[in-house]
Amino acid sequence: MKKNNIIVFASLTMAIGVGFGAIGTHALKDLLNDAQLDLWNKGVFYQLVHGLGLLIVAVLRKTNNEFNHKLPTLFFKLGIVLFSGSLYLIAINKGFLGELALLKYCLIPVTPLGGISLIMGWIFLAKNAINY
């Protein structure tokens, strides 16, 4: 992977996170209840934090070609999609989509898998930093 690809992905992740934050604040505030907005905002928060995590990986990769970035990058990307993505879908499920029970039950196990992926990204980043 080119060194800049992580920076591009991280930057776009954070831009989308800011956009989703604005959507939650302005467009969804009248469509979703407080619990749903909390889920939405939690997805935004974790997306932004882990976008910064990806930038950390990118900086380490840029400063040292030997830095093993693959597993932290993989787990951060996977975690952002699974964790934040599932929270976004769960949040809007009772909103303008109505309640899709199948969607709700399919997404319930996805969120913790995404959380585990985010944790693994930080663990692999720490492991690789020790060897750095």
C-alpha positions as a Markdown table, in Angstrom:
| # | Residue | x | y | z |
|---|---|---|---|---|
| 1 | Met | 0.0 | 0.0 | 0.0 |
| 2 | Lys | 1.3 | 3.4 | -0.8 |
| 3 | Lys | 2.1 | 5.4 | 2.2 |
| 4 | Asn | -0.3 | 8.2 | 1.3 |
| 5 | Asn | -3.3 | 5.8 | 0.9 |
| 6 | Ile | -3.7 | 5.6 | 4.6 |
| 7 | Ile | -3.7 | 9.4 | 4.9 |
| 8 | Val | -6.3 | 9.7 | 2.1 |
| 9 | Phe | -8.5 | 7.1 | 3.8 |
| 10 | Ala | -8.1 | 8.7 | 7.2 |
| 11 | Ser | -8.8 | 12.2 | 5.9 |
| 12 | Leu | -12.0 | 11.0 | 4.0 |
| 13 | Thr | -13.1 | 9.1 | 7.1 |
| 14 | Met | -12.8 | 12.2 | 9.2 |
| 15 | Ala | -14.5 | 14.4 | 6.5 |
| 16 | Ile | -17.4 | 12.0 | 6.4 |
| 17 | Gly | -17.5 | 11.9 | 10.2 |
| 18 | Val | -17.8 | 15.7 | 10.4 |
| 19 | Gly | -20.5 | 15.6 | 7.7 |
| 20 | Phe | -22.4 | 12.9 | 9.6 |
| 21 | Gly | -22.1 | 15.0 | 12.7 |
| 22 | Ala | -23.7 | 17.9 | 10.9 |
| 23 | Ile | -26.4 | 15.7 | 9.5 |
| 24 | Gly | -27.2 | 14.4 | 13.0 |
| 25 | Thr | -27.3 | 17.9 | 14.4 |
| 26 | His | -29.4 | 19.5 | 11.7 |
| 27 | Ala | -31.2 | 17.0 | 9.5 |
| 28 | Leu | -32.0 | 14.2 | 11.9 |
| 29 | Lys | -32.8 | 16.1 | 15.0 |
| 30 | Asp | -36.5 | 16.2 | 14.2 |
| 31 | Leu | -36.6 | 12.6 | 12.8 |
| 32 | Leu | -34.9 | 10.7 | 15.6 |
| 33 | Asn | -35.5 | 10.5 | 19.3 |
| 34 | Asp | -32.8 | 11.3 | 21.9 |
| 35 | Ala | -31.6 | 7.7 | 22.2 |
| 36 | Gln | -31.3 | 7.4 | 18.4 |
| 37 | Leu | -29.4 | 10.6 | 18.2 |
| 38 | Asp | -27.1 | 9.4 | 21.0 |
| 39 | Leu | -26.3 | 6.3 | 18.9 |
| 40 | Trp | -25.7 | 8.4 | 15.8 |
| 41 | Asn | -23.4 | 10.7 | 17.7 |
| 42 | Lys | -21.5 | 7.8 | 19.2 |
| 43 | Gly | -20.9 | 6.5 | 15.7 |
| 44 | Val | -19.6 | 9.9 | 14.7 |
| 45 | Phe | -17.3 | 10.2 | 17.7 |
| 46 | Tyr | -15.7 | 6.8 | 17.2 |
| 47 | Gln | -15.3 | 7.4 | 13.5 |
| 48 | Leu | -13.5 | 10.6 | 14.2 |
| 49 | Val | -11.3 | 9.2 | 16.9 |
| 50 | His | -10.3 | 6.2 | 14.8 |
| 51 | Gly | -9.7 | 8.4 | 11.8 |
| 52 | Leu | -7.1 | 10.1 | 13.9 |
| 53 | Gly | -5.8 | 6.7 | 14.8 |
| 54 | Leu | -5.3 | 6.0 | 11.1 |
| 55 | Leu | -3.4 | 9.3 | 10.8 |
| 56 | Ile | -1.1 | 8.2 | 13.6 |
| 57 | Val | -0.4 | 5.0 | 11.7 |
| 58 | Ala | 0.2 | 7.0 | 8.5 |
| 59 | Val | 2.7 | 9.3 | 10.3 |
| 60 | Leu | 4.5 | 6.3 | 11.7 |
| 61 | Arg | 4.6 | 4.7 | 8.3 |
| 62 | Lys | 5.8 | 7.9 | 6.6 |
| 63 | Thr | 8.7 | 8.3 | 9.1 |
| 64 | Asn | 9.8 | 4.7 | 9.0 |
| 65 | Asn | 9.3 | 2.3 | 6.0 |
| 66 | Glu | 10.0 | -0.6 | 8.4 |
| 67 | Phe | 6.9 | 0.2 | 10.6 |
| 68 | Asn | 4.3 | -2.6 | 10.2 |
| 69 | His | 1.1 | -0.7 | 9.4 |
| 70 | Lys | -1.0 | -3.4 | 7.9 |
| 71 | Leu | -2.8 | -4.9 | 10.9 |
| 72 | Pro | -3.5 | -1.6 | 12.7 |
| 73 | Thr | -4.8 | -0.1 | 9.4 |
| 74 | Leu | -6.9 | -3.2 | 8.6 |
| 75 | Phe | -8.5 | -3.3 | 12.0 |
| 76 | Phe | -9.2 | 0.4 | 12.2 |
| 77 | Lys | -10.8 | 0.4 | 8.8 |
| 78 | Leu | -12.9 | -2.7 | 9.6 |
| 79 | Gly | -13.8 | -1.3 | 13.0 |
| 80 | Ile | -14.9 | 2.0 | 11.7 |
| 81 | Val | -17.2 | 0.4 | 9.1 |
| 82 | Leu | -18.6 | -2.2 | 11.4 |
| 83 | Phe | -18.9 | -0.2 | 14.6 |
| 84 | Ser | -19.8 | 3.3 | 13.4 |
| 85 | Gly | -21.7 | 2.0 | 10.4 |
| 86 | Ser | -23.9 | -0.3 | 12.5 |
| 87 | Leu | -24.6 | 2.5 | 14.9 |
| 88 | Tyr | -25.7 | 4.7 | 12.1 |
| 89 | Leu | -28.0 | 2.1 | 10.7 |
| 90 | Ile | -29.5 | 1.2 | 14.1 |
| 91 | Ala | -30.1 | 4.9 | 14.9 |
| 92 | Ile | -32.1 | 5.5 | 11.7 |
| 93 | Asn | -33.8 | 2.1 | 11.8 |
| 94 | Lys | -36.7 | 3.5 | 13.9 |
| 95 | Gly | -36.5 | 6.9 | 12.2 |
| 96 | Phe | -37.4 | 7.5 | 8.6 |
| 97 | Leu | -36.9 | 3.9 | 7.7 |
| 98 | Gly | -39.6 | 2.7 | 10.1 |
| 99 | Glu | -38.6 | -0.3 | 12.2 |
| 100 | Leu | -37.0 | -3.1 | 10.2 |
| 101 | Ala | -36.8 | -5.9 | 12.7 |
| 102 | Leu | -34.5 | -8.0 | 10.5 |
| 103 | Leu | -32.1 | -5.1 | 10.2 |
| 104 | Lys | -32.0 | -4.6 | 13.9 |
| 105 | Tyr | -31.3 | -8.2 | 14.7 |
| 106 | Cys | -28.7 | -8.5 | 12.0 |
| 107 | Leu | -26.8 | -5.4 | 13.2 |
| 108 | Ile | -26.8 | -6.2 | 17.0 |
| 109 | Pro | -23.8 | -8.6 | 16.7 |
| 110 | Val | -22.0 | -6.4 | 14.2 |
| 111 | Thr | -21.5 | -3.5 | 16.6 |
| 112 | Pro | -19.4 | -5.5 | 19.1 |
| 113 | Leu | -17.4 | -7.1 | 16.3 |
| 114 | Gly | -16.6 | -3.6 | 15.1 |
| 115 | Gly | -15.7 | -2.6 | 18.7 |
| 116 | Ile | -13.4 | -5.6 | 19.0 |
| 117 | Ser | -11.8 | -4.6 | 15.6 |
| 118 | Leu | -11.1 | -1.1 | 16.9 |
| 119 | Ile | -9.5 | -2.5 | 20.1 |
| 120 | Met | -7.4 | -4.8 | 18.0 |
| 121 | Gly | -6.2 | -1.9 | 15.9 |
| 122 | Trp | -4.9 | -0.1 | 19.0 |
| 123 | Ile | -3.4 | -3.4 | 20.3 |
| 124 | Phe | -1.5 | -4.0 | 17.0 |
| 125 | Leu | -0.4 | -0.4 | 16.9 |
| 126 | Ala | 1.0 | -0.7 | 20.4 |
| 127 | Lys | 2.7 | -4.0 | 19.6 |
| 128 | Asn | 4.2 | -2.6 | 16.4 |
| 129 | Ala | 5.3 | 0.5 | 18.2 |
| 130 | Ile | 7.2 | -1.6 | 20.8 |
| 131 | Asn | 9.1 | -3.1 | 17.9 |
| 132 | Tyr | 9.6 | 0.3 | 16.3 |
